[in-house]
């Protein structure tokens, strides 16, 4: 259990580059100096820039979402963590271990013990039963059959598929198949989960159910999770922090609130434009520096809009936003209306 | 200048291919005689074993064993088909030559599989091996089957043993090709998933890739069997005994009776083999989640004589025996 210190099970990527093609080195040199854009790399060198200078770290127990449109390089980044893809440049550390320095055998051990992976199109092995699929990771580690079976049964129970072990993947619906995918990733009790658009291929309602179940599961299990998605709503629901990617670059990393309220680039702003900021607004964001009456009721800086509205609805003229004893400002009806107006104008 | 040579160039330009072939063959026979003798000895050993078994065993015993075997690996209907086909062979008086043909066939197909399967696997792993093997296979599959006979006679002589070698040589290419194809066509995401769980290359091949490529590989083995049978008449030209010889004699003496007996025998053998090899292609799933030894006569015996609860194929819905 010593290796469970904060650094031990986090993911750390530094200045990661992945360039696909024969002349990757030339493109890398040029792109590092900012001389080559993604389009130019393809036209002049016949190379595709998959990931460009990406740096991020995932804290232990955190769900870190990487969001971007298809082709933005998010799945490519994910595959660097367990080195299914070799980076062109940059470093990847998992649990404090430099993934690039591992031998083949050590890498296999890392994949088998520390990292579980869930795939967009489930990728369940059709010739194996559900139990066989779920237990495969343990079987690879040489765990004896009986223990494999028990672990598989336990993992299936976690995802609500107890008693389905003897069935085959194509006898299950899409949602159930992805539960199996999740059970397979969890069976070896890894520290890290890599989820590559796990719910994208599912119907909206089932997707929501599975997101909820996944959140409950991960609240209990506290796995460090790298979660890839192209769906902003999903990222907002699931992620503790979100990285927005465009053309292989990470545009912004931040909490869901920060991404929505303070987009740093035009691209991120456009991306989050469809989302209402009202849900993420806190009292300290909209408080104004106007006069505060002595008898105005106090409220904390993190109070959300619904709370503020409820407080004001009972006839109070305005609230005093206080962080402990420090007065931040006032919120009355004008401040609320201004916030709503700003949100409407944004869209 | 003699203009006539320009219009008729091949009278003066001449590549001595025929001489080269002769020299090459002479060089091979004089320098590597021991290698070919060793190959011949090994094949002879295997063939004698199979042939003695098939020819000396009582016919009734063989009939029953083949039918039971068909029942075991496929199903009861196939067992009946096999029984009828083999009985017909016996009734039309072709039993002995059929057993010889069968021995040649079994030995040739075994050799083809032992060589073709690993070679196909290697081709699917290593691209440069495939780029060498591929044109060789093209060549082997294009040249007419008769062409194989001459070098085989020179290197191995005539008789059943060279017959096995020429048949195996002729029947291996499709197996190599289809094994390679089947493994290369395995869905990339399923292979990636295996890698993501830390599988070693051997384990991945054995547990994921070969099972997924199995239908295509089995089609390759089926092809090998069918080609071996097709070769039996041609091989009889280098004095291989069996059903093929009946047909050959029929042709040379315009003896329709013999030709039809031989021909029908070959067709019946083909049916028997085709059905049984297809049965090997079935997965556990096709068998209704039963292992190979949990069905057919052996399954029945096991269910009858094992103590209660130990083995009960119908009631293992709880998922105990069949997980892996």
mmCIF file with all atom_site columns, N, CA and C in Angstrom, chain B residues 63 79-91 95 265 267-269 271-272:
data_model
loop_
_atom_site.group_PDB
_atom_site.id
_atom_site.type_symbol
_atom_site.label_atom_id
_atom_site.label_alt_id
_atom_site.label_comp_id
_atom_site.label_asym_id
_atom_site.label_entity_id
_atom_site.label_seq_id
_atom_site.pdbx_PDB_ins_code
_atom_site.Cartn_x
_atom_site.Cartn_y
_atom_site.Cartn_z
_atom_site.occupancy
_atom_site.B_iso_or_equiv
_atom_site.pdbx_formal_charge
_atom_site.auth_seq_id
_atom_site.auth_comp_id
_atom_site.auth_asym_id
_atom_site.auth_atom_id
_atom_site.pdbx_PDB_model_num
ATOM 1  N N  . UNK B 1 63  ? -15.642 -48.690 -39.638 1.00 0.00 ? 63  UNK B N  1
ATOM 2  C CA . UNK B 1 63  ? -16.938 -48.045 -39.915 1.00 0.00 ? 63  UNK B CA 1
ATOM 3  C C  . UNK B 1 63  ? -17.484 -47.396 -38.656 1.00 0.00 ? 63  UNK B C  1
ATOM 4  N N  . UNK B 1 79  ? -22.775 -38.346 -38.520 1.00 0.00 ? 79  UNK B N  1
ATOM 5  C CA . UNK B 1 79  ? -22.349 -39.724 -38.261 1.00 0.00 ? 79  UNK B CA 1
ATOM 6  C C  . UNK B 1 79  ? -23.061 -40.686 -39.199 1.00 0.00 ? 79  UNK B C  1
ATOM 7  N N  . UNK B 1 80  ? -24.352 -40.474 -39.391 1.00 0.00 ? 80  UNK B N  1
ATOM 8  C CA . UNK B 1 80  ? -25.122 -41.343 -40.279 1.00 0.00 ? 80  UNK B CA 1
ATOM 9  C C  . UNK B 1 80  ? -24.631 -41.190 -41.719 1.00 0.00 ? 80  UNK B C  1
ATOM 10 N N  . UNK B 1 81  ? -24.390 -39.942 -42.111 1.00 0.00 ? 81  UNK B N  1
ATOM 11 C CA . UNK B 1 81  ? -23.875 -39.680 -43.455 1.00 0.00 ? 81  UNK B CA 1
ATOM 12 C C  . UNK B 1 81  ? -22.551 -40.397 -43.679 1.00 0.00 ? 81  UNK B C  1
ATOM 13 N N  . UNK B 1 82  ? -21.655 -40.289 -42.701 1.00 0.00 ? 82  UNK B N  1
ATOM 14 C CA . UNK B 1 82  ? -20.346 -40.929 -42.810 1.00 0.00 ? 82  UNK B CA 1
ATOM 15 C C  . UNK B 1 82  ? -20.505 -42.443 -42.917 1.00 0.00 ? 82  UNK B C  1
ATOM 16 N N  . UNK B 1 83  ? -21.382 -42.981 -42.083 1.00 0.00 ? 83  UNK B N  1
ATOM 17 C CA . UNK B 1 83  ? -21.626 -44.433 -42.110 1.00 0.00 ? 83  UNK B CA 1
ATOM 18 C C  . UNK B 1 83  ? -22.090 -44.863 -43.497 1.00 0.00 ? 83  UNK B C  1
ATOM 19 N N  . UNK B 1 84  ? -23.060 -44.160 -44.044 1.00 0.00 ? 84  UNK B N  1
ATOM 20 C CA . UNK B 1 84  ? -23.601 -44.519 -45.358 1.00 0.00 ? 84  UNK B CA 1
ATOM 21 C C  . UNK B 1 84  ? -22.540 -44.377 -46.444 1.00 0.00 ? 84  UNK B C  1
ATOM 22 N N  . UNK B 1 85  ? -21.781 -43.273 -46.408 1.00 0.00 ? 85  UNK B N  1
ATOM 23 C CA . UNK B 1 85  ? -20.779 -43.042 -47.447 1.00 0.00 ? 85  UNK B CA 1
ATOM 24 C C  . UNK B 1 85  ? -19.726 -44.144 -47.436 1.00 0.00 ? 85  UNK B C  1
ATOM 25 N N  . UNK B 1 86  ? -19.224 -44.480 -46.241 1.00 0.00 ? 86  UNK B N  1
ATOM 26 C CA . UNK B 1 86  ? -18.191 -45.508 -46.148 1.00 0.00 ? 86  UNK B CA 1
ATOM 27 C C  . UNK B 1 86  ? -18.745 -46.880 -46.522 1.00 0.00 ? 86  UNK B C  1
ATOM 28 N N  . UNK B 1 87  ? -19.990 -47.154 -46.116 1.00 0.00 ? 87  UNK B N  1
ATOM 29 C CA . UNK B 1 87  ? -20.601 -48.436 -46.495 1.00 0.00 ? 87  UNK B CA 1
ATOM 30 C C  . UNK B 1 87  ? -20.711 -48.548 -47.999 1.00 0.00 ? 87  UNK B C  1
ATOM 31 N N  . UNK B 1 88  ? -21.122 -47.459 -48.649 1.00 0.00 ? 88  UNK B N  1
ATOM 32 C CA . UNK B 1 88  ? -21.233 -47.477 -50.110 1.00 0.00 ? 88  UNK B CA 1
ATOM 33 C C  . UNK B 1 88  ? -19.881 -47.793 -50.739 1.00 0.00 ? 88  UNK B C  1
ATOM 34 N N  . UNK B 1 89  ? -18.834 -47.164 -50.216 1.00 0.00 ? 89  UNK B N  1
ATOM 35 C CA . UNK B 1 89  ? -17.488 -47.442 -50.737 1.00 0.00 ? 89  UNK B CA 1
ATOM 36 C C  . UNK B 1 89  ? -17.179 -48.937 -50.649 1.00 0.00 ? 89  UNK B C  1
ATOM 37 N N  . UNK B 1 90  ? -17.544 -49.538 -49.482 1.00 0.00 ? 90  UNK B N  1
ATOM 38 C CA . UNK B 1 90  ? -17.317 -50.964 -49.313 1.00 0.00 ? 90  UNK B CA 1
ATOM 39 C C  . UNK B 1 90  ? -18.149 -51.793 -50.270 1.00 0.00 ? 90  UNK B C  1
ATOM 40 N N  . UNK B 1 91  ? -19.408 -51.421 -50.422 1.00 0.00 ? 91  UNK B N  1
ATOM 41 C CA . UNK B 1 91  ? -20.326 -52.200 -51.254 1.00 0.00 ? 91  UNK B CA 1
ATOM 42 C C  . UNK B 1 91  ? -19.897 -52.187 -52.713 1.00 0.00 ? 91  UNK B C  1
ATOM 43 N N  . UNK B 1 95  ? -13.131 -50.668 -51.086 1.00 0.00 ? 95  UNK B N  1
ATOM 44 C CA . UNK B 1 95  ? -12.684 -50.451 -49.705 1.00 0.00 ? 95  UNK B CA 1
ATOM 45 C C  . UNK B 1 95  ? -11.169 -50.363 -49.591 1.00 0.00 ? 95  UNK B C  1
ATOM 46 N N  . UNK B 1 265 ? -15.829 -43.260 -55.380 1.00 0.00 ? 265 UNK B N  1
ATOM 47 C CA . UNK B 1 265 ? -15.103 -43.414 -54.109 1.00 0.00 ? 265 UNK B CA 1
ATOM 48 C C  . UNK B 1 265 ? -14.481 -42.099 -53.668 1.00 0.00 ? 265 UNK B C  1
ATOM 49 N N  . UNK B 1 267 ? -15.386 -39.061 -54.516 1.00 0.00 ? 267 UNK B N  1
ATOM 50 C CA . UNK B 1 267 ? -16.435 -38.114 -54.127 1.00 0.00 ? 267 UNK B CA 1
ATOM 51 C C  . UNK B 1 267 ? -16.933 -38.414 -52.710 1.00 0.00 ? 267 UNK B C  1
ATOM 52 N N  . UNK B 1 268 ? -17.160 -39.721 -52.435 1.00 0.00 ? 268 UNK B N  1
ATOM 53 C CA . UNK B 1 268 ? -17.674 -40.085 -51.111 1.00 0.00 ? 268 UNK B CA 1
ATOM 54 C C  . UNK B 1 268 ? -16.663 -39.737 -50.011 1.00 0.00 ? 268 UNK B C  1
ATOM 55 N N  . UNK B 1 269 ? -15.376 -40.024 -50.278 1.00 0.00 ? 269 UNK B N  1
ATOM 56 C CA . UNK B 1 269 ? -14.333 -39.660 -49.313 1.00 0.00 ? 269 UNK B CA 1
ATOM 57 C C  . UNK B 1 269 ? -14.318 -38.147 -49.090 1.00 0.00 ? 269 UNK B C  1
ATOM 58 N N  . UNK B 1 271 ? -16.804 -36.091 -49.362 1.00 0.00 ? 271 UNK B N  1
ATOM 59 C CA . UNK B 1 271 ? -17.938 -35.689 -48.520 1.00 0.00 ? 271 UNK B CA 1
ATOM 60 C C  . UNK B 1 271 ? -17.630 -35.954 -47.046 1.00 0.00 ? 271 UNK B C  1
ATOM 61 N N  . UNK B 1 272 ? -17.122 -37.173 -46.780 1.00 0.00 ? 272 UNK B N  1
ATOM 62 C CA . UNK B 1 272 ? -16.806 -37.544 -45.400 1.00 0.00 ? 272 UNK B CA 1
ATOM 63 C C  . UNK B 1 272 ? -15.834 -36.542 -44.780 1.00 0.00 ? 272 UNK B C  1
#
